[in-house]
mmCIF file of C-alpha atoms in Angstrom:
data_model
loop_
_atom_site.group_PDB
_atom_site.id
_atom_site.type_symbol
_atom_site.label_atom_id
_atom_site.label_comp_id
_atom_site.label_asym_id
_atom_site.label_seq_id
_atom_site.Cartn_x
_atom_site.Cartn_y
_atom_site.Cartn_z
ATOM 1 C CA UNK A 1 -39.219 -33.393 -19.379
ATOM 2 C CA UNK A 2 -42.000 -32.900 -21.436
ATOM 3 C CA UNK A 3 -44.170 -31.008 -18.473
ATOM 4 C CA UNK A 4 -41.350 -28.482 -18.577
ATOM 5 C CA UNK A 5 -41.160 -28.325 -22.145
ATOM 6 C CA UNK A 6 -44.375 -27.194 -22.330
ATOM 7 C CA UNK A 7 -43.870 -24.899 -19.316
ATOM 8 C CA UNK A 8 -41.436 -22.881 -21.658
ATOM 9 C CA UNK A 9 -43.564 -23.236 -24.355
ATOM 10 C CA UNK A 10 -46.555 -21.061 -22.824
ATOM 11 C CA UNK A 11 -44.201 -18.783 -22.263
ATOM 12 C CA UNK A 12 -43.271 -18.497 -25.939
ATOM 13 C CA UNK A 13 -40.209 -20.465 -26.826
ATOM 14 C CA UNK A 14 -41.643 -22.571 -28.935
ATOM 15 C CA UNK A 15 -39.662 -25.685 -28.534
ATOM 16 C CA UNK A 16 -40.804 -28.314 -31.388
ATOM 17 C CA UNK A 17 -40.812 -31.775 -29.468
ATOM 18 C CA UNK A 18 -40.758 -34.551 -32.122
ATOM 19 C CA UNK A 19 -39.452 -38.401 -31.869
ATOM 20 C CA UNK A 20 -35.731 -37.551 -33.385
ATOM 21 C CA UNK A 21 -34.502 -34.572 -31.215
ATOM 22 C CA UNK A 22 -31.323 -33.298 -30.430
ATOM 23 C CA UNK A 23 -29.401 -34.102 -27.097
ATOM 24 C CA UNK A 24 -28.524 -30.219 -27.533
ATOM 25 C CA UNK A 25 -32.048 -29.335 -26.222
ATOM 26 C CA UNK A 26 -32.185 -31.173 -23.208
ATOM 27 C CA UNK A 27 -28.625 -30.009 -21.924
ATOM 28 C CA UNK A 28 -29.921 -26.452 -23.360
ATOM 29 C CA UNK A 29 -33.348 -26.796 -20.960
ATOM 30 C CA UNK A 30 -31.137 -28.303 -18.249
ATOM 31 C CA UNK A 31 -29.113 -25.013 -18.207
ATOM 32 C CA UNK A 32 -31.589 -22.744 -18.548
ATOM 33 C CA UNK A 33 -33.279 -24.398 -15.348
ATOM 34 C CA UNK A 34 -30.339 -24.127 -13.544
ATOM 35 C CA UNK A 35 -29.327 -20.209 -14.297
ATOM 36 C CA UNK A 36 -33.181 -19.253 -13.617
ATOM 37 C CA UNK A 37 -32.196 -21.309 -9.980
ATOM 38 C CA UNK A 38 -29.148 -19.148 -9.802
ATOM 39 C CA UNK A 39 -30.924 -16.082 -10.617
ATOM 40 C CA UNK A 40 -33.693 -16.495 -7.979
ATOM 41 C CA UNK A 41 -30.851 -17.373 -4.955
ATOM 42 C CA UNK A 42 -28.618 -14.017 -6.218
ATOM 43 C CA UNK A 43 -32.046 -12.323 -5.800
ATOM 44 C CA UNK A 44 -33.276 -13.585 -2.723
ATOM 45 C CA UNK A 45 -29.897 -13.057 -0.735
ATOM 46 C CA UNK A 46 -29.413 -9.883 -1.851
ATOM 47 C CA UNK A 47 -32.990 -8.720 -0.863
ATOM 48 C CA UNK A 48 -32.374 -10.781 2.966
ATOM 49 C CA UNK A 49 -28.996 -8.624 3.130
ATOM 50 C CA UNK A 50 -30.482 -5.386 2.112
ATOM 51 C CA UNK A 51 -33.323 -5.672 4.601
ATOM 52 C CA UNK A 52 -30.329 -6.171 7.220
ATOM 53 C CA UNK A 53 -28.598 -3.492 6.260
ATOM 54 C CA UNK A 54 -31.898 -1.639 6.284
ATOM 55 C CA UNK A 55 -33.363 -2.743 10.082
ATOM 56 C CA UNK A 56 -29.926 -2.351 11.546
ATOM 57 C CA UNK A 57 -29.170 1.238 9.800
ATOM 58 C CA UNK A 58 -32.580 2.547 11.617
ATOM 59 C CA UNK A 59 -33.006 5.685 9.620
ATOM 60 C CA UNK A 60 -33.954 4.454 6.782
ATOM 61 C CA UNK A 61 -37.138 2.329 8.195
ATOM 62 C CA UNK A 62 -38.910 5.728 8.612
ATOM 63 C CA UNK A 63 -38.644 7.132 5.181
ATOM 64 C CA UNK A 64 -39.759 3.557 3.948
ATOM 65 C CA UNK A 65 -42.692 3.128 5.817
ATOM 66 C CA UNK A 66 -43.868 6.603 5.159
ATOM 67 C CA UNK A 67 -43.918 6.047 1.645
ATOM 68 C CA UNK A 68 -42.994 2.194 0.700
ATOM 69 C CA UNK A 69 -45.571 0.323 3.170
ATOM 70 C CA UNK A 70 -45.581 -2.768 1.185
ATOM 71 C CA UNK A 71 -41.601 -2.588 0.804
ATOM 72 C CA UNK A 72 -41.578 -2.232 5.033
ATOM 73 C CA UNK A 73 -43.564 -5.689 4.585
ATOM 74 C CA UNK A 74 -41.302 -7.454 2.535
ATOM 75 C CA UNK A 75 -38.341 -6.098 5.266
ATOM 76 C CA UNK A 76 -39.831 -7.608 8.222
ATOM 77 C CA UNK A 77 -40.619 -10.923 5.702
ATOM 78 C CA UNK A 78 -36.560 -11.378 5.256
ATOM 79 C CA UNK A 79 -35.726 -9.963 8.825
ATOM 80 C CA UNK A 80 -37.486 -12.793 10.192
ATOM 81 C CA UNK A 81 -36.479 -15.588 7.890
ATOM 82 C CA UNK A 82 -33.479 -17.685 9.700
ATOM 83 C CA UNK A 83 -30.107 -17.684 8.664
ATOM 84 C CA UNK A 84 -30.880 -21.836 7.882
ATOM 85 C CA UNK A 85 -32.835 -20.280 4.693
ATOM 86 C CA UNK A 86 -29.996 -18.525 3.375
ATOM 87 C CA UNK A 87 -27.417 -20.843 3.759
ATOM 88 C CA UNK A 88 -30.538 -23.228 1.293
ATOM 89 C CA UNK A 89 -30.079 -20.475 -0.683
ATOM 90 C CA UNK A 90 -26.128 -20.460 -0.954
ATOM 91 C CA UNK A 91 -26.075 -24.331 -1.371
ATOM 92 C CA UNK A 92 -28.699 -24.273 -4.526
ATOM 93 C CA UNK A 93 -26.940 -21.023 -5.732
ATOM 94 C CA UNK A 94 -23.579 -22.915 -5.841
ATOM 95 C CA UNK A 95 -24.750 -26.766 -6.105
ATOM 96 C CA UNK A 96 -26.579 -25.110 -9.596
ATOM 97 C CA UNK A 97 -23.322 -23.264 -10.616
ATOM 98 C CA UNK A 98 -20.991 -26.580 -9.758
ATOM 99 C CA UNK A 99 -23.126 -28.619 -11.709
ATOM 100 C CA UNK A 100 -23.499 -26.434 -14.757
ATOM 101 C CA UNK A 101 -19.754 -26.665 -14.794
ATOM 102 C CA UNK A 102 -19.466 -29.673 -14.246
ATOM 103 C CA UNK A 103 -21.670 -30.384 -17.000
ATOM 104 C CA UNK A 104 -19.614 -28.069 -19.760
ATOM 105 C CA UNK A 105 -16.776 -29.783 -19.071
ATOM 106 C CA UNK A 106 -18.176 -33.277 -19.283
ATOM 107 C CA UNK A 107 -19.807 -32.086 -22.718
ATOM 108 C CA UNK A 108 -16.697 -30.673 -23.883
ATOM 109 C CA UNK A 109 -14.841 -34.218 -23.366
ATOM 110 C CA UNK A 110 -17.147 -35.807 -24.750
ATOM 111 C CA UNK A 111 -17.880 -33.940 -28.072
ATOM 112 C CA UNK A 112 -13.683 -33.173 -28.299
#
């Protein structure tokens, strides 16, 4: 916990570890590790479907490789990724939303 602390730290939080610290911070650290997960699947399936969209609607490819050639890069990346990856993708997305509820309502017995 303490490697990650400091992880958020160098990117200016500033989170004061000392010996008597609140359980708050950890479930607060906990969560914001599991939105930034939920953040990066959202992103990453919605670039693979846009690059579908994008190879299978061809006239679009020539107007982005005319201009865009490291965008046409990132395309054939995600056109050749496997459907495997994405369905990763969908079990982090929703294992990380499942859990952060599941945590809220565990907290919420507990401090009610």
């Amino acid at each position: 916990m303490q490697n990650i602390i400091d992880l958020l730290n160098s990117f200016g939080l500033n989170i004061n570890i000392t010996g008597n610290i609140n359980p708050l911070v950890y479930i607060a650290v906990a969560f914001l590790i599991f939105n930034l997960i939920v953040l990066l699947s959202v992103v990453n399936i919605s670039i693979y479907l846009i690059s579908l969209y994008i190879i299978n609607t061809n006239k679009y490819i020539d107007t982005i490789s005319s201009k865009y050639p490291y965008i046409l890069k990132i395309i054939k990346y995600y056109n050749s990724t496997r459907v495997s990856f994405i369905f990763l993708e969908l079990v982090f997305l929703f294992g990380s939303i499942g859990y952060m509820i599941y945590g809220s309502v565990k907290l919420l017995i507990i401090l009610s």
